[in-house]
Short mmCIF file of C-alpha atoms in Angstrom, two decimals:
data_model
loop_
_atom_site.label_atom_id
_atom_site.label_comp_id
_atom_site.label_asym_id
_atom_site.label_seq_id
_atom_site.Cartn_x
_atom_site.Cartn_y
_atom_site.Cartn_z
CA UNK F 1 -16.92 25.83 -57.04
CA UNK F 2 -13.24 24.16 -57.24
CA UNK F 3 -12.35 26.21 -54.62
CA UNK F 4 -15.26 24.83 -52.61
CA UNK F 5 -14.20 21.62 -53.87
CA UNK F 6 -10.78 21.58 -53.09
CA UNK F 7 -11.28 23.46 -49.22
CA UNK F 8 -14.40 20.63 -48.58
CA UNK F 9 -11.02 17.69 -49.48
CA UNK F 10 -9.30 19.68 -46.88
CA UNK F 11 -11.65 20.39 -44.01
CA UNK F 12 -10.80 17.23 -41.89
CA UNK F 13 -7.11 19.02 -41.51
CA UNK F 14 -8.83 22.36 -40.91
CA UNK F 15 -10.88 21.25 -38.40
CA UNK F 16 -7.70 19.50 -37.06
CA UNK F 17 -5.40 22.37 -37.08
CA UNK F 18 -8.26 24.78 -35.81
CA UNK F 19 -8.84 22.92 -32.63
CA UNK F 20 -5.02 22.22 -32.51
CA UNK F 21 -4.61 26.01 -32.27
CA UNK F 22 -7.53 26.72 -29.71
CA UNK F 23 -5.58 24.02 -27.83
CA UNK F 24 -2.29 26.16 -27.69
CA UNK F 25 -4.39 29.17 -27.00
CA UNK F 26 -5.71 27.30 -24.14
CA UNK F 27 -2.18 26.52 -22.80
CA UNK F 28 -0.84 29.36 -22.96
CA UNK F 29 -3.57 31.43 -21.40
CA UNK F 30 -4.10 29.16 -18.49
CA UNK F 31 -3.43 32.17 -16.54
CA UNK F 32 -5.84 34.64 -17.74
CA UNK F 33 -8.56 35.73 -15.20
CA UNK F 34 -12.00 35.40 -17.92
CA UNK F 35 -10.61 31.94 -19.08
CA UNK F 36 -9.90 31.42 -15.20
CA UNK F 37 -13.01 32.27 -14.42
CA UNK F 38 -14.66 30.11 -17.07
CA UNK F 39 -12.84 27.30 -16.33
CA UNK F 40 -13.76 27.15 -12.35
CA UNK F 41 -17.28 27.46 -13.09
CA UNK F 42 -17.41 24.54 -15.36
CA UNK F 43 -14.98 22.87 -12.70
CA UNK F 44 -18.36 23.28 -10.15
CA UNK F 45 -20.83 22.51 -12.45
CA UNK F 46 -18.78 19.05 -13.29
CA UNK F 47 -18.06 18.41 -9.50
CA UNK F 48 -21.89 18.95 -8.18
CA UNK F 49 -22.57 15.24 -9.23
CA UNK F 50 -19.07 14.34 -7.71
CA UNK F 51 -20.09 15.99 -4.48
CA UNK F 52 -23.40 14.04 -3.89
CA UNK F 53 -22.03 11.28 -4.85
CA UNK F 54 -19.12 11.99 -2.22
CA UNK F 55 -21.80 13.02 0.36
CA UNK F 56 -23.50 9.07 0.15
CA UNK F 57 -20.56 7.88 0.41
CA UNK F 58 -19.21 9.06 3.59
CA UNK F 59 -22.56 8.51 4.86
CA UNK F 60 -21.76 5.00 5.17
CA UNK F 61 -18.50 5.30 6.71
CA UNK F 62 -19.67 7.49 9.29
CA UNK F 63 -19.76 5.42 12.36
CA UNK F 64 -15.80 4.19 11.32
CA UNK F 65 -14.92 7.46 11.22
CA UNK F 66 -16.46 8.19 14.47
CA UNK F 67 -14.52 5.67 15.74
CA UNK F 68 -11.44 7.19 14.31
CA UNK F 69 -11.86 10.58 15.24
CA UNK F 70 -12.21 9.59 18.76
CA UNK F 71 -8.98 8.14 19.03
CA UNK F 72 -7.22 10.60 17.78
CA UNK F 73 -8.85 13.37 19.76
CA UNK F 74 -7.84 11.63 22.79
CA UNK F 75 -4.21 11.10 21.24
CA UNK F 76 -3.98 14.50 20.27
CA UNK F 77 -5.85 15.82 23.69
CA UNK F 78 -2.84 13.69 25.24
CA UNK F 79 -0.18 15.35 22.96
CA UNK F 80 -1.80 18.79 23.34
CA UNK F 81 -1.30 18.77 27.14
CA UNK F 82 2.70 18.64 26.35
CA UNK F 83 2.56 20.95 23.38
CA UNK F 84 1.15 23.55 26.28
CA UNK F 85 3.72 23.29 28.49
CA UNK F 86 6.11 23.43 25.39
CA UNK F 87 4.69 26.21 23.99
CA UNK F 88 4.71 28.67 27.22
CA UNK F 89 8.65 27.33 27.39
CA UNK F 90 9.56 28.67 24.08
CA UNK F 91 7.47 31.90 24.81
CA UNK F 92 9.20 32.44 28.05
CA UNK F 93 12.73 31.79 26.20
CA UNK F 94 11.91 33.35 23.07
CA UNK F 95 10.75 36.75 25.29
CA UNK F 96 14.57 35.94 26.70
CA UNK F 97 15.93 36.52 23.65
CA UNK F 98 14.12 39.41 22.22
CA UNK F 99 12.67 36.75 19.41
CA UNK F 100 9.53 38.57 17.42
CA UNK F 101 6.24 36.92 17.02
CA UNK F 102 6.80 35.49 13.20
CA UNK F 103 3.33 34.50 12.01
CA UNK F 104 0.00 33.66 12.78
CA UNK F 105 -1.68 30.79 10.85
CA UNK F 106 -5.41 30.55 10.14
CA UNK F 107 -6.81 26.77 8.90
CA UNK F 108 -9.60 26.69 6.92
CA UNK F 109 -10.77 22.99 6.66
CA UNK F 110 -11.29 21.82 2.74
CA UNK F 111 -12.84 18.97 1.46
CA UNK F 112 -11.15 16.87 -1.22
CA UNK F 113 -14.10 16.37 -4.12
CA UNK F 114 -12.06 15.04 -6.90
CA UNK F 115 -8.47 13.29 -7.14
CA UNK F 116 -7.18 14.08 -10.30
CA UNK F 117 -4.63 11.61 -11.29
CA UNK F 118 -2.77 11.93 -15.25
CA UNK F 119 0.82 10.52 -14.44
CA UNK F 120 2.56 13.11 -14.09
CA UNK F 121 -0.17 15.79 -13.34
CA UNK F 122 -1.60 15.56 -9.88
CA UNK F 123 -4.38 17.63 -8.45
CA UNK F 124 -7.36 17.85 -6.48
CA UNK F 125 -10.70 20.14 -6.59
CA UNK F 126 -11.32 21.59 -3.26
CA UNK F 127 -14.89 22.95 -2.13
CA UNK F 128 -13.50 25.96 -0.97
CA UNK F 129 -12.99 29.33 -2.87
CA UNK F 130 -12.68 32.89 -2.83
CA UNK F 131 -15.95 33.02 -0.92
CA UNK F 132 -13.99 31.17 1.92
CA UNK F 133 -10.85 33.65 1.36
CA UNK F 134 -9.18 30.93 -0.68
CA UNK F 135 -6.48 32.86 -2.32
CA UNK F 136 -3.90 30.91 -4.96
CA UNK F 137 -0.51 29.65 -4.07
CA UNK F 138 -2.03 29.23 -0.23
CA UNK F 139 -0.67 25.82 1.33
CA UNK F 140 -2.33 22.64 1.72
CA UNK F 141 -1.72 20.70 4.20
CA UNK F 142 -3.09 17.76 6.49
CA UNK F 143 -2.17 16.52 10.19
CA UNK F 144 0.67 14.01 8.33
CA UNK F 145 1.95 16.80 6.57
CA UNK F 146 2.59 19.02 3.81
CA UNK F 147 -0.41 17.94 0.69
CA UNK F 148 0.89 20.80 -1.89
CA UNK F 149 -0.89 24.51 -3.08
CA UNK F 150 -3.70 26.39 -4.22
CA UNK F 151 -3.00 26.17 -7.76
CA UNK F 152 -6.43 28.15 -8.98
CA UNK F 153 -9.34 29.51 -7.35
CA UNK F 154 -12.98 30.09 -8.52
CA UNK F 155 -15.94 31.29 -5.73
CA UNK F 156 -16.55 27.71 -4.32
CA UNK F 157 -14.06 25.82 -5.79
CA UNK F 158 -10.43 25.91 -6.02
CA UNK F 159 -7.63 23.33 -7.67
CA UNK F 160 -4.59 22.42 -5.58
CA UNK F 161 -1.33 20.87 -7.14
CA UNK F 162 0.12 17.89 -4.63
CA UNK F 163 3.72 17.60 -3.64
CA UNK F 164 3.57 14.78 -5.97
CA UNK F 165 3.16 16.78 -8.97
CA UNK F 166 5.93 16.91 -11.93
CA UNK F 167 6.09 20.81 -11.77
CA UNK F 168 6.06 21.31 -7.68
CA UNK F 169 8.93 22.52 -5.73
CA UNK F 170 9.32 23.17 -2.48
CA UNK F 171 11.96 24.75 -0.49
CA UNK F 172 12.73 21.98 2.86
CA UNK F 173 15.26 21.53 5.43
CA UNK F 174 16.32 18.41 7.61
CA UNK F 175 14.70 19.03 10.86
CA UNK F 176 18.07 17.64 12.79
CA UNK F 177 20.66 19.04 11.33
CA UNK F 178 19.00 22.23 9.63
CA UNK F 179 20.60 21.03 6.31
CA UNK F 180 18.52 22.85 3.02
CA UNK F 181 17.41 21.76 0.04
CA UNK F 182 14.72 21.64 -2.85
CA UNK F 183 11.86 18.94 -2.84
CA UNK F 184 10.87 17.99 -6.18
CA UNK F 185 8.67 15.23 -7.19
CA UNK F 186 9.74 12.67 -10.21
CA UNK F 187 8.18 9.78 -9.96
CA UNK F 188 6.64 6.97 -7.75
CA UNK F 189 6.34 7.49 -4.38
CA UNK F 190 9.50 9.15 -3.56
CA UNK F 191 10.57 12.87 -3.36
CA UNK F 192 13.83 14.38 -4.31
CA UNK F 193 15.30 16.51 -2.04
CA UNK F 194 17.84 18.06 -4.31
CA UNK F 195 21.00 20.25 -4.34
CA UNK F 196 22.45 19.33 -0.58
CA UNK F 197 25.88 19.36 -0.88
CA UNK F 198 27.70 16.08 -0.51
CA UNK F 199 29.23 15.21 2.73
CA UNK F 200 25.99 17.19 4.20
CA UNK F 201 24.81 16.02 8.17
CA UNK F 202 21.91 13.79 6.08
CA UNK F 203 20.88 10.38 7.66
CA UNK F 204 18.18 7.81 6.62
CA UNK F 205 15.01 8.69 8.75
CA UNK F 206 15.55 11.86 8.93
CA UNK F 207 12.55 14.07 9.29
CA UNK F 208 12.06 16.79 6.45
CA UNK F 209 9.52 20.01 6.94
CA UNK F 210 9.48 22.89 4.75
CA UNK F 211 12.44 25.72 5.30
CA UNK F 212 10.07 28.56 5.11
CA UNK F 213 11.75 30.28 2.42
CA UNK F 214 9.94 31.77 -0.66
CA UNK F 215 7.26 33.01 1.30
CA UNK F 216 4.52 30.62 0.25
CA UNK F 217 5.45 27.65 2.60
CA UNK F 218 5.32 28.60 6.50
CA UNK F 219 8.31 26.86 7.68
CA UNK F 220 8.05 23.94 9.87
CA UNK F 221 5.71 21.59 7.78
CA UNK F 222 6.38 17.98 7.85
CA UNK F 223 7.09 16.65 4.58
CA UNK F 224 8.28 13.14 5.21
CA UNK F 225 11.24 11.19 5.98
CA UNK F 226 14.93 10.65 4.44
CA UNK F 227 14.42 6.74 2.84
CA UNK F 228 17.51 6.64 0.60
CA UNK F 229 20.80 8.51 0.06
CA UNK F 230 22.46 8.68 -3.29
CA UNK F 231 25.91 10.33 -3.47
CA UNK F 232 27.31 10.13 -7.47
CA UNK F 233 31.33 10.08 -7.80
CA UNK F 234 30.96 13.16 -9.82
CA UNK F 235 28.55 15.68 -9.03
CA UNK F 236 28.96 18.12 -5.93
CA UNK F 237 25.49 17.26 -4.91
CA UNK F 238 23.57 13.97 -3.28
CA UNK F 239 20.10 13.10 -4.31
CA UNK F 240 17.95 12.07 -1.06
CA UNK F 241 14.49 10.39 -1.72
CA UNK F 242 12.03 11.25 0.87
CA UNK F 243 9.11 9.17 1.64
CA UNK F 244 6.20 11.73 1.97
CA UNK F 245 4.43 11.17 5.30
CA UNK F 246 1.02 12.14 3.60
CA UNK F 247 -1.22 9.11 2.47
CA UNK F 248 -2.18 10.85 -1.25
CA UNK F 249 -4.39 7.75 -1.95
CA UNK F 250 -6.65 8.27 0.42
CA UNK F 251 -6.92 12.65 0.88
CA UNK F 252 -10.28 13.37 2.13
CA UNK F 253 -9.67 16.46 3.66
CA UNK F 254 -7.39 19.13 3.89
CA UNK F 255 -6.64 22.29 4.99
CA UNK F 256 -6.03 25.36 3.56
CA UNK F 257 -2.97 27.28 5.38
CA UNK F 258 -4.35 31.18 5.44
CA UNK F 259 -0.78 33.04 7.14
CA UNK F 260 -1.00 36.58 8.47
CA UNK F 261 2.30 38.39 8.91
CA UNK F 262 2.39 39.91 11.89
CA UNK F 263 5.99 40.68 12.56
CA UNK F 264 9.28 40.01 11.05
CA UNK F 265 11.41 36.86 11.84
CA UNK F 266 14.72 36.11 12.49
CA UNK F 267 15.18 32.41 11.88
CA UNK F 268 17.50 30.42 9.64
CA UNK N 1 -28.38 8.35 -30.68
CA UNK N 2 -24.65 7.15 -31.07
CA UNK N 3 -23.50 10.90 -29.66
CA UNK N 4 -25.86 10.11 -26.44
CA UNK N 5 -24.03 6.87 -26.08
CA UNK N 6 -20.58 8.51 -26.80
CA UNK N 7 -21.51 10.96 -24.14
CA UNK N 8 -22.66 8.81 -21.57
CA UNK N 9 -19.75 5.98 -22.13
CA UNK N 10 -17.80 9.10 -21.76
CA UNK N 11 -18.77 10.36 -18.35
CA UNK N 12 -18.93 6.77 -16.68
CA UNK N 13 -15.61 6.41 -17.56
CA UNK N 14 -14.70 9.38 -16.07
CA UNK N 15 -16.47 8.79 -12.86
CA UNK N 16 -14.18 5.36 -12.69
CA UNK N 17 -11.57 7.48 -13.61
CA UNK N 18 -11.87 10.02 -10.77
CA UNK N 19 -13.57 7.36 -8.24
CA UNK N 20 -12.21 3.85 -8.47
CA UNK N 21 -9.29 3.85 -10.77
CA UNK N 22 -6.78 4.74 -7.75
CA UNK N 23 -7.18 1.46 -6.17
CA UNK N 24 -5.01 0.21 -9.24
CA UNK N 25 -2.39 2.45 -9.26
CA UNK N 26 0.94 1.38 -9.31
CA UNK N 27 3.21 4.29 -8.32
CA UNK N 28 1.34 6.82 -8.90
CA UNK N 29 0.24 5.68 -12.19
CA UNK N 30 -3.12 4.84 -13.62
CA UNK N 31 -4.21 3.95 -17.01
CA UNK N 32 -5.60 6.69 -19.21
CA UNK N 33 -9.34 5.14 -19.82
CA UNK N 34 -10.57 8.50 -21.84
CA UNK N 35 -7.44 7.94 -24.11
CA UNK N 36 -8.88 4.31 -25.33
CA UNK N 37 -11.96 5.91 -25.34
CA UNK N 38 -10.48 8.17 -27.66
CA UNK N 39 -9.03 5.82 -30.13
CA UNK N 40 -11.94 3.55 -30.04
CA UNK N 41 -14.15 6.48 -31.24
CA UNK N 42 -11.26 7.44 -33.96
CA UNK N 43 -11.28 3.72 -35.08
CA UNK N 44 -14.81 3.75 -35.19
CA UNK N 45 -15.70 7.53 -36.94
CA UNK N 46 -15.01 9.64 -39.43
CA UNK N 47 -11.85 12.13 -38.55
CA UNK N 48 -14.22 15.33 -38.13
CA UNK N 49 -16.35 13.62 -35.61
CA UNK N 50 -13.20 11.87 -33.47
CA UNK N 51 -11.26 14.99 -33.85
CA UNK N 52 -14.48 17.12 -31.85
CA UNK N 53 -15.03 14.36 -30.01
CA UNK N 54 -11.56 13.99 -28.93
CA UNK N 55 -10.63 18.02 -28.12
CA UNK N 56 -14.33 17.91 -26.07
CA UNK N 57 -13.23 14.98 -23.77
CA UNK N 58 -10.00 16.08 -23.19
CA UNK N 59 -11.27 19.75 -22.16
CA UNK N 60 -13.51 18.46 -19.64
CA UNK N 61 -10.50 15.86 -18.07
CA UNK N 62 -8.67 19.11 -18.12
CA UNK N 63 -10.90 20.89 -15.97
CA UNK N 64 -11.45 18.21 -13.54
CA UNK N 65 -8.33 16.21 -13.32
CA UNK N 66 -5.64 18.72 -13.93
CA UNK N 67 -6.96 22.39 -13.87
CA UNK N 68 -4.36 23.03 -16.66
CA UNK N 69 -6.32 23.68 -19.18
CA UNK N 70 -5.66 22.88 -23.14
CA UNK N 71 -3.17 20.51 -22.40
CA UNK N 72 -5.67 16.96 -22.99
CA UNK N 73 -7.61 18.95 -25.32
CA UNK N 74 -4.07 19.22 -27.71
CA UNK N 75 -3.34 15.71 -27.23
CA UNK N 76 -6.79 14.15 -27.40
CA UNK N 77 -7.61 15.70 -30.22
CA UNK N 78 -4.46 14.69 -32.53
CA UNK N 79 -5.44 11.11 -31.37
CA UNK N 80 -8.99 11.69 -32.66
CA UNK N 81 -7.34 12.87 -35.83
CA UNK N 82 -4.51 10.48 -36.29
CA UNK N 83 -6.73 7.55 -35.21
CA UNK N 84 -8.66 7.84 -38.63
CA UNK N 85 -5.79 6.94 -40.60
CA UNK N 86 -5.61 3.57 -38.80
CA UNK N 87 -9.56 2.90 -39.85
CA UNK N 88 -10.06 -0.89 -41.36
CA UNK N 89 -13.39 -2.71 -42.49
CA UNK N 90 -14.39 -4.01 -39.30
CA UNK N 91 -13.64 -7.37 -39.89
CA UNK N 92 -9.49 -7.06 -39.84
CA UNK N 93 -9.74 -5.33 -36.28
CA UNK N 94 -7.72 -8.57 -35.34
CA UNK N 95 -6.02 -8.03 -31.91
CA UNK N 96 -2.69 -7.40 -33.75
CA UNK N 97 -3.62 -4.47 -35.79
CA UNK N 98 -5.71 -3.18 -33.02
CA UNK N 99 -2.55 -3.52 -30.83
CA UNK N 100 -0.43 -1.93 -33.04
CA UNK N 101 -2.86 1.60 -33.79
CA UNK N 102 -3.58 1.75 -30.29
CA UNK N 103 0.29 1.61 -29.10
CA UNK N 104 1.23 4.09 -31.44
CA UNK N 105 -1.55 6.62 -30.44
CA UNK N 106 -0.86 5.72 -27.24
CA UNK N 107 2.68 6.95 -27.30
CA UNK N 108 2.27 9.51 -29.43
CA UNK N 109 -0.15 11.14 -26.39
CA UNK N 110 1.89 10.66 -23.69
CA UNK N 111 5.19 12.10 -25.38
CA UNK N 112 3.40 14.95 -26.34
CA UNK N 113 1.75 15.47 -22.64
CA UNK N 114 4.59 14.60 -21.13
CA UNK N 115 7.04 17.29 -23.37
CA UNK N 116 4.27 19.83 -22.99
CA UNK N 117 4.22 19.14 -19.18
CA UNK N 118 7.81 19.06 -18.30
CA UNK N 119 8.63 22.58 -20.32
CA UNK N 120 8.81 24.41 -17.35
CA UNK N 121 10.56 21.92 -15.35
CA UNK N 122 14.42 21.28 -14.86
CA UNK N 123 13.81 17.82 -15.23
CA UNK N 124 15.24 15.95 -18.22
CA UNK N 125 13.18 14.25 -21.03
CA UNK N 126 14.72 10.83 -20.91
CA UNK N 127 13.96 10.19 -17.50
CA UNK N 128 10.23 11.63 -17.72
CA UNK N 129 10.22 9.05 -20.79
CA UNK N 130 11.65 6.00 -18.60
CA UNK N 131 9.26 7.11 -15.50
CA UNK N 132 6.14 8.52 -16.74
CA UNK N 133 5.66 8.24 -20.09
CA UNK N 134 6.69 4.39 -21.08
CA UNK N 135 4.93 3.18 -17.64
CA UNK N 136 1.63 4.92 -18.23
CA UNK N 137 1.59 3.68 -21.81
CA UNK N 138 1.95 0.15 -21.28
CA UNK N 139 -0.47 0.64 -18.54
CA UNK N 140 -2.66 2.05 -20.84
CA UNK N 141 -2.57 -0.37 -23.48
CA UNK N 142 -3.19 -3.49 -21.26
CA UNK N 143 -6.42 -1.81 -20.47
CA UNK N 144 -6.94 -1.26 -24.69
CA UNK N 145 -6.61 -5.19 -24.73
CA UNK N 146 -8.99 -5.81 -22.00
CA UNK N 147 -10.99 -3.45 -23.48
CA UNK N 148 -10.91 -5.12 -26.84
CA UNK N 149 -11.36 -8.48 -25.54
CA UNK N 150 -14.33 -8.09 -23.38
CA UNK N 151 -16.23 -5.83 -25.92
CA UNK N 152 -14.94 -6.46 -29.46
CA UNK N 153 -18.32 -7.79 -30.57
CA UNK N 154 -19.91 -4.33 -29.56
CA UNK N 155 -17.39 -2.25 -30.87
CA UNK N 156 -16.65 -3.47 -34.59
CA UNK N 157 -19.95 -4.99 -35.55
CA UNK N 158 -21.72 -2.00 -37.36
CA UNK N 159 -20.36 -1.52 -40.93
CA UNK N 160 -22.21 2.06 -41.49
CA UNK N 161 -19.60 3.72 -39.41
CA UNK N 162 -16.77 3.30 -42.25
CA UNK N 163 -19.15 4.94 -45.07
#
């Protein structure tokens, strides 16, 4: 009975310490394939609602849209026309110089059902999954540029981490000069390209895509523009911010970058 | 009948969380509505009840804001907890006291999110502090005090929650 008595003065900082633990458990098995599994059903189940919801909404904005998409089709009809001629160009010189076929990217189109915003956490729920071949750490990607990465994948639902996401990194390159680098994000709405070496070909406007390396980015992906340089007396390396070209506010769709290898590749 | 209320005060707000907050954003930062929601509850309930209540909501804004799960959940639910010892008879919820519990839970969350979060990074703490986590709580607690203002009458009138 004391016993009962003296565990019932305690149970608010049982309780308390038991759900603290299931917490950690949580953390640290954010990885494992049941809880996985688990958590990207009750990620569909939550975002049904959020998908009707979406559906009325961009009933309404259809006829803008229309208007958009038209526009841009001719722009990029207009743009294609050059890319053609372009592209048979660098076939015809790349054949010159013995240069192997690299990769072959397939697009599957995504929509965006949920913008998950917590500071320094930034994510979106996708309605594509493994039934779509969806496969983790794929790219993400829109027609501005680079959006982030399959983070986790359920059948028709997957999680993708933005660019502008405290634990992202990407490995980039200015276009120009072919200067490398590592794009973090740490705050506001500036990147960090990090560890260029001072004195480095970098100037303001710039273009920055993705370098290709670490096999998860295909290289060549905008991801914005050089807006500041900061070069400290002491350190060996400038800090660049780089304005992403990608409107995060408004992501409605994206798409999912799905590469097949087909040969190996001599660049960079 | 109060848990039915609890539950669907909970997933309005986080429908304007996930739908309209966004358009207030100021650099990438939003105020944390399911944290007040959180404190309001601890203010209001017994620690059991606000602890639960607390780990549940931030499970669920796990799953659908940052697919890394556990990490609300922690911090939610020591809010829930540590709320209770800020409980007062209704009537000295002045705005001060109210101000003062709520900034403290409030920054008590975010440091721990924010530590949690930034483990695996390079990044260092100070700055996440001077970024993130001092932004989002100030942000955070202007929306406590618009909360409190507009619905203090609802929120602190019933006595039988501090039995």
């Amino acid at each position: 009975m004391a016993l009962n008595r003296n565990i019932s003065g305690y149970r608010d900082y049982i309780l308390h310490a038991v759900l603290v633990l299931i917490s950690l458990v949580l953390i640290s098995s954010n990885e494992n394939r049941q809880i996985n599994s688990f958590k990207m059903w009750m990620v569909g189940l939550l975002c049904s609602a959020q998908e009707r919801w979406n559906t009325a909404q961009t009933y309404f904005s259809l006829k803008q849209k229309n208007e958009q998409l038209l526009l841009e089709n001719t722009r990029l009809a207009l743009e294609n026309s050059t890319m053609s001629e372009m592209r048979l160009e660098n076939e015809r010189l790349r054949e010159l110089i013995g240069f192997k076929a690299r990769t072959e990217l397939q697009l599957i189109a995504a929509r965006v059902i949920v913008r998950g915003t917590k500071g320094i956490i930034n994510g979106i729920v996708l309605d594509v999954g493994t039934n779509d071949s969806v496969a983790k750490n794929m790219p993400l990607f829109v027609t501005d540029g680079l959006v982030g990465k399959i983070y986790q994948v359920g059948k028709n639902h997957s999680i993708g981490h933005l660019l502008l996401d405290r634990n992202f990194r990407v490995s980039a390159k200015i276009q120009r000069s072919r200067v490398k680098g590592i794009i973090s994000w740490e705050g506001g709405d500036f990147c960090l390209l990090k560890e260029v070496p001072k004195r480095s070909d970098v100037h303001l406007g710039d273009q920055v895509i993705t370098s290709g390396y670490g096999e998860i980015f295909p290289p060549g992906i905008t991801i914005g523009r050089v807006y500041n340089i900061y070069e400290s007396p002491r350190g060996l390396f400038m800090d660049i911010e780089v304005k992403p070209t990608v409107d995060f506010d408004n992501l409605e769709e994206v798409f999912v970058i799905r590469e097949n290898r087909t040969g190996s590749n001599s660049e960079d | 009948m109060q848990l039915v209320k609890y539950i669907i005060i909970y997933f309005l707000l986080l429908f304007i969380e996930k739908n309209l907050l966004h358009l207030i954003s100021i650099k990438n930062i939003t105020p944390d509505l399911i944290l007040i929601f959180v404190i309001i509850v601890s203010l209001r309930e017994n620690k059991n009840k606000a602890t639960v209540i607390g780990f549940l909501a931030g499970l669920i804004q796990d799953v659908i804001a940052t697919g890394f799960w556990g990490l609300s959940a922690l911090t939610k639910s020591i809010v829930g907890f540590w709320g209770g010892f800020f409980q007062q008879p209704p009537k000295r919820y002045n705005l001060s006291f109210y101000l003062v519990a709520v900034s403290i839970l409030v920054l008590v969350h975010e440091i721990i999110f924010g530590f949690i979060y930034n483990l695996g990074t390079h990044s260092g703490f100070f700055r996440l502090l001077l970024q993130f986590i001092i932004p989002r709580a100030l942000y955070t607690l202007v929306f406590a005090i618009i909360i409190y203002l507009i619905f203090k009458p609802v929120l602190w009138k019933s006595e039988r929650m501090f039995e």
